[in-house]
N, CA, C and O atoms as a printed pandas DataFrame, in Angstrom:
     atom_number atom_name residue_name chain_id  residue_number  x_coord  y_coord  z_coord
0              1         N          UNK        A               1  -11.958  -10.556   19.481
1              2        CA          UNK        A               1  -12.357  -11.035   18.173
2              3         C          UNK        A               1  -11.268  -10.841   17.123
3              4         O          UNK        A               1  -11.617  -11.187   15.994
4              5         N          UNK        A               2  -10.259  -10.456   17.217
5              6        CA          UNK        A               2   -9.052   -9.933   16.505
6              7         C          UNK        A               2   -8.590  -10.956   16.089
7              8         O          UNK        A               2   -8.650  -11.172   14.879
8              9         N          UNK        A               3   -7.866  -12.088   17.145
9             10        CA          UNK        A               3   -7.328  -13.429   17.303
10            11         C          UNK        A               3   -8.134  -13.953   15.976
11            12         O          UNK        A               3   -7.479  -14.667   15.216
12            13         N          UNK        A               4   -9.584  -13.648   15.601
13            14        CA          UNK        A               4  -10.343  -15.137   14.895
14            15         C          UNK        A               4   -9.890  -14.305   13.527
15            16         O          UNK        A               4   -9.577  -14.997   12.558
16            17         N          UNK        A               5   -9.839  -12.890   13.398
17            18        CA          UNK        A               5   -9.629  -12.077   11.938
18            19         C          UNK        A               5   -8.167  -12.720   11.661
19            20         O          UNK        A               5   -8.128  -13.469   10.685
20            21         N          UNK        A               6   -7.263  -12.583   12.198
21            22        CA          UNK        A               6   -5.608  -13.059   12.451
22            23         C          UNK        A               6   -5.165  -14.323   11.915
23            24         O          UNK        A               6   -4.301  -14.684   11.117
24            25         N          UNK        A               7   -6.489  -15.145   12.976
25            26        CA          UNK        A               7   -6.468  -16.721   11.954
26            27         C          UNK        A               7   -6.494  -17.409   11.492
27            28         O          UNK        A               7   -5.968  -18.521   11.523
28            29         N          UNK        A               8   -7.676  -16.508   10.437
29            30        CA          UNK        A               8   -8.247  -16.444    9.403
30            31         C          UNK        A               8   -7.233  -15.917    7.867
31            32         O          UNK        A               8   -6.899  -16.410    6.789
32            33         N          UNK        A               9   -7.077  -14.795    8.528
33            34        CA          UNK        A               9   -5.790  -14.673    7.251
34            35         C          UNK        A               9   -4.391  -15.064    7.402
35            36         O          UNK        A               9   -3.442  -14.732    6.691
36            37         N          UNK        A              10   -4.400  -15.676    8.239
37            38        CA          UNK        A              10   -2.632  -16.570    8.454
38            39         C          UNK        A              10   -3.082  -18.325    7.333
39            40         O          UNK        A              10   -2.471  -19.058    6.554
40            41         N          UNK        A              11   -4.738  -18.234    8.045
41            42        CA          UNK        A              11   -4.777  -19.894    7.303
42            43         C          UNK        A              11   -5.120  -19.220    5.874
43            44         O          UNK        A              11   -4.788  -19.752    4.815
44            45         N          UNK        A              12   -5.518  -18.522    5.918
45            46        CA          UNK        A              12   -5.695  -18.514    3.989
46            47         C          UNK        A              12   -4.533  -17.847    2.975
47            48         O          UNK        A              12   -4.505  -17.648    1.761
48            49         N          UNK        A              13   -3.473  -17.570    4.204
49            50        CA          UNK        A              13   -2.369  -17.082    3.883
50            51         C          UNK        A              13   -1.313  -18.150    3.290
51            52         O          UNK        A              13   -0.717  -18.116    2.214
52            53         N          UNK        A              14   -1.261  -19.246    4.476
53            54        CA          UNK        A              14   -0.816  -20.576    4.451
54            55         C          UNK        A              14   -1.018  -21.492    3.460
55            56         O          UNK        A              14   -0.199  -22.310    3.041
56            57         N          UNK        A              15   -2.658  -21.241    2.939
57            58        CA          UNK        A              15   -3.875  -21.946    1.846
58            59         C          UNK        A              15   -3.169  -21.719    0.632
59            60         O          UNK        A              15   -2.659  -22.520   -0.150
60            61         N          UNK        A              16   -3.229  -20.592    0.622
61            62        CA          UNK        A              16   -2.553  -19.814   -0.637
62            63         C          UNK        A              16   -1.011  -20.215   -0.999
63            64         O          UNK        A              16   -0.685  -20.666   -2.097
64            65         N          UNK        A              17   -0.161  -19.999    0.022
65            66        CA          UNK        A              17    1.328  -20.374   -0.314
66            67         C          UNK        A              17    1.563  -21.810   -0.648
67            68         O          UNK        A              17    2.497  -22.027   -1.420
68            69         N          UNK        A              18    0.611  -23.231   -0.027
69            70        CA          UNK        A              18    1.316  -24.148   -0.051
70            71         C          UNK        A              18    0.515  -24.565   -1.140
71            72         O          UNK        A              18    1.086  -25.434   -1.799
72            73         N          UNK        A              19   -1.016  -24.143   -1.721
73            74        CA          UNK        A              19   -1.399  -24.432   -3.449
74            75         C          UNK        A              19   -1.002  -23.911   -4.434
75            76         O          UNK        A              19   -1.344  -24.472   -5.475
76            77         N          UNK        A              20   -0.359  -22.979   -4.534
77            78        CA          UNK        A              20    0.265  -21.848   -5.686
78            79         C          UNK        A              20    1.595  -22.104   -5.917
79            80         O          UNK        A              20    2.123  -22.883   -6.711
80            81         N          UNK        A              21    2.324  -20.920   -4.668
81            82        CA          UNK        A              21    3.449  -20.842   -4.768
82            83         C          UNK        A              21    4.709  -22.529   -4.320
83            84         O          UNK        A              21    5.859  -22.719   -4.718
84            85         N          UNK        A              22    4.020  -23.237   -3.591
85            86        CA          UNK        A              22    4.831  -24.737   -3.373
86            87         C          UNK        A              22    3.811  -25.917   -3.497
87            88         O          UNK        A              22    3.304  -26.449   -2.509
88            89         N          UNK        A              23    3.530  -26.313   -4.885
89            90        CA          UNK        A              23    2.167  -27.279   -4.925
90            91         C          UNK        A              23    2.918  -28.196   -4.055
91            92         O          UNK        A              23    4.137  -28.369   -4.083
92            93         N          UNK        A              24    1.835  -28.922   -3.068
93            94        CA          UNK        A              24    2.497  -29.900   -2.096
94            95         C          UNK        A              24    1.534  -31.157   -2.819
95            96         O          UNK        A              24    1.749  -32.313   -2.456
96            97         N          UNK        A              25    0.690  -30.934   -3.639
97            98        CA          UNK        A              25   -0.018  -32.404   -4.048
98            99         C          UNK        A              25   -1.415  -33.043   -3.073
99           100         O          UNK        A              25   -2.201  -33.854   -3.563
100          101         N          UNK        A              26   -1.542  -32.548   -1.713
101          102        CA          UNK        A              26   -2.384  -33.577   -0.806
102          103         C          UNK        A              26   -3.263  -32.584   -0.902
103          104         O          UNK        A              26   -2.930  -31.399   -0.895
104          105         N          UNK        A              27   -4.649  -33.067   -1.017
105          106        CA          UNK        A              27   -5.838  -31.991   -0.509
106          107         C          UNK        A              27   -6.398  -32.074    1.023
107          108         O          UNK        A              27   -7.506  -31.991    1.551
108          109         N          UNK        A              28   -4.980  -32.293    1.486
109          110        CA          UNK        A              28   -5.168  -31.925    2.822
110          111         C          UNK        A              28   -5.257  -30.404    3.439
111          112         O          UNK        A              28   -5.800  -29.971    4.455
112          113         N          UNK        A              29   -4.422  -29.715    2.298
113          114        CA          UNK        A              29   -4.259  -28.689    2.355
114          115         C          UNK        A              29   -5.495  -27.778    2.416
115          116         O          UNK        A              29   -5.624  -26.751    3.083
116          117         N          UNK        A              30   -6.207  -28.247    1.747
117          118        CA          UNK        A              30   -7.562  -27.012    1.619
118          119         C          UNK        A              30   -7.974  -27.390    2.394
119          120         O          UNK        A              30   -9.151  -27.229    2.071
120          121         N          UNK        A              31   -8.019  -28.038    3.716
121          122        CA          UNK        A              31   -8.504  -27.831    5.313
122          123         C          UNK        A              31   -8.207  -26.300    5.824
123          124         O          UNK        A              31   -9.029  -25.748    6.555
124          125         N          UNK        A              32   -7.056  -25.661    5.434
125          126        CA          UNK        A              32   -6.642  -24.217    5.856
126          127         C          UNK        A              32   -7.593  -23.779    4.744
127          128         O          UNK        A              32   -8.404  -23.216    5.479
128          129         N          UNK        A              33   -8.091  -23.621    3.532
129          130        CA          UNK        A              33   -9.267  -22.797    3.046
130          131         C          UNK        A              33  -10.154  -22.491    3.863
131          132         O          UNK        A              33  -10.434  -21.349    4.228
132          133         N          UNK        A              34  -10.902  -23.998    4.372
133          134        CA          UNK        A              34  -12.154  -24.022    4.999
134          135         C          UNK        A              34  -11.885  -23.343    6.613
135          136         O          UNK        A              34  -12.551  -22.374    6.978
136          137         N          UNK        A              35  -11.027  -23.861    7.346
137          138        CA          UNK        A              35  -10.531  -23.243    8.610
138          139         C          UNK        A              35  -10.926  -21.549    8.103
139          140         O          UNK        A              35  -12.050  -21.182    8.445
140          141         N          UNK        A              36  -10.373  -20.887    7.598
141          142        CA          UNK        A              36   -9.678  -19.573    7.111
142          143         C          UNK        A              36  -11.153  -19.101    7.304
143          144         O          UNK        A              36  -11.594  -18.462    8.260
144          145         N          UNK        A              37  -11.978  -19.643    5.956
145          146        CA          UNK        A              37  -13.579  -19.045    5.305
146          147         C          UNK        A              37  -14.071  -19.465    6.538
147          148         O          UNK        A              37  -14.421  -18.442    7.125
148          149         N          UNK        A              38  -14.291  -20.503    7.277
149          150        CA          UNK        A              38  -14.847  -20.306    8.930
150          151         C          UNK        A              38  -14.677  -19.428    9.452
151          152         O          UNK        A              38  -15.602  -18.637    9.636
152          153         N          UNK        A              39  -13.422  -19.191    9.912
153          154        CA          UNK        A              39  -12.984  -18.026   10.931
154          155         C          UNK        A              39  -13.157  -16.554   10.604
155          156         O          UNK        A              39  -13.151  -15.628   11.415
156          157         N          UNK        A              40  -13.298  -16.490    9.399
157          158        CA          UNK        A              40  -13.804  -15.073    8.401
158          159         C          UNK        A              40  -14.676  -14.687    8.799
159          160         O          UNK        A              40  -14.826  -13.554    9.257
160          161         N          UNK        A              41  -15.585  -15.668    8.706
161          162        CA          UNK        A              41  -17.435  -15.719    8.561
162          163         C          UNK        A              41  -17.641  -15.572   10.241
163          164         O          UNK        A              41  -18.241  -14.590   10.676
164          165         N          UNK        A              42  -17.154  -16.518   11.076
165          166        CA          UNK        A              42  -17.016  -16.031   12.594
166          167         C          UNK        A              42  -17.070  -14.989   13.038
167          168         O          UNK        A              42  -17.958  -14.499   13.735
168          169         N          UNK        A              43  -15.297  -14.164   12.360
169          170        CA          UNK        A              43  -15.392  -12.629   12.753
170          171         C          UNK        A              43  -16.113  -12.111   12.395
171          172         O          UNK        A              43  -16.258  -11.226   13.238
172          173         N          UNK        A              44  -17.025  -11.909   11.412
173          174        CA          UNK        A              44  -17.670  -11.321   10.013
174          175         C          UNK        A              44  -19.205  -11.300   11.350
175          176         O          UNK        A              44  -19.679  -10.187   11.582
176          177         N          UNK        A              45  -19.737  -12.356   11.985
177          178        CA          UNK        A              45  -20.800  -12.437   12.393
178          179         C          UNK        A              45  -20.970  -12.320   14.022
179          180         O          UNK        A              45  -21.975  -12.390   14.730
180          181         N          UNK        A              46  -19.503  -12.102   14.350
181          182        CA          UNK        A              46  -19.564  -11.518   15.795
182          183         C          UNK        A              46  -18.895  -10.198   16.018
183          184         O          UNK        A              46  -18.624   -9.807   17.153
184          185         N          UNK        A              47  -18.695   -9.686   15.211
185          186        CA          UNK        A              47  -18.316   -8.332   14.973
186          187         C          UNK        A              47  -19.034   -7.080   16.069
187          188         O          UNK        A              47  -20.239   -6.899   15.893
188          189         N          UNK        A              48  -18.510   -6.424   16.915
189          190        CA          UNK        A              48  -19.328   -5.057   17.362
190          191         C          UNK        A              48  -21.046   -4.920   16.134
191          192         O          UNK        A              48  -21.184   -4.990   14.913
192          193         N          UNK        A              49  -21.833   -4.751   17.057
193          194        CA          UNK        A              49  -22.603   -3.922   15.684
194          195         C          UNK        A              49  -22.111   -2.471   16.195
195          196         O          UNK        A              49  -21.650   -2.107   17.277
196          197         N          UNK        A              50  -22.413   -1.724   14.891
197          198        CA          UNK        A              50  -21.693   -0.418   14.713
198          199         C          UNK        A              50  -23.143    0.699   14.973
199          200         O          UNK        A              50  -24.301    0.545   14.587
200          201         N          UNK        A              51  -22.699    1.511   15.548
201          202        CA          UNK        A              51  -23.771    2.451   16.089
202          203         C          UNK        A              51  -24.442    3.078   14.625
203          204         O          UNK        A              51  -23.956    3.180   13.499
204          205         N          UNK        A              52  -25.776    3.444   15.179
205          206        CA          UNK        A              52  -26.764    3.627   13.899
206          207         C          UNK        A              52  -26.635    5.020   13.780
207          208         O          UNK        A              52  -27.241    5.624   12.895
């Protein structure tokens, strides 16, 4: 489950650099938002449950 945490913050890493720091203009780009907040919510909901 590591892999989905990983590529999650590489795409919102990516999200972030190419709307901020290098506006590229296409809102193609916020496909890596949504990818990212998917893969978040993925790890987020297949996570170990943690002993009680």
């Amino acid at each position: 489950m590591q892999i989905t945490l990983i590529g999650a913050i590489v795409a919102l890493l990516a999200w972030f650099v190419l709307t901020f720091v290098s506006p590229v203009g296409l809102g193609l780009i916020h496909i890596l938002l949504a990818a990212g907040v998917v893969l978040l919510i993925r790890w987020w909901a297949l996570r170990p449950a943690s002993p009680a």
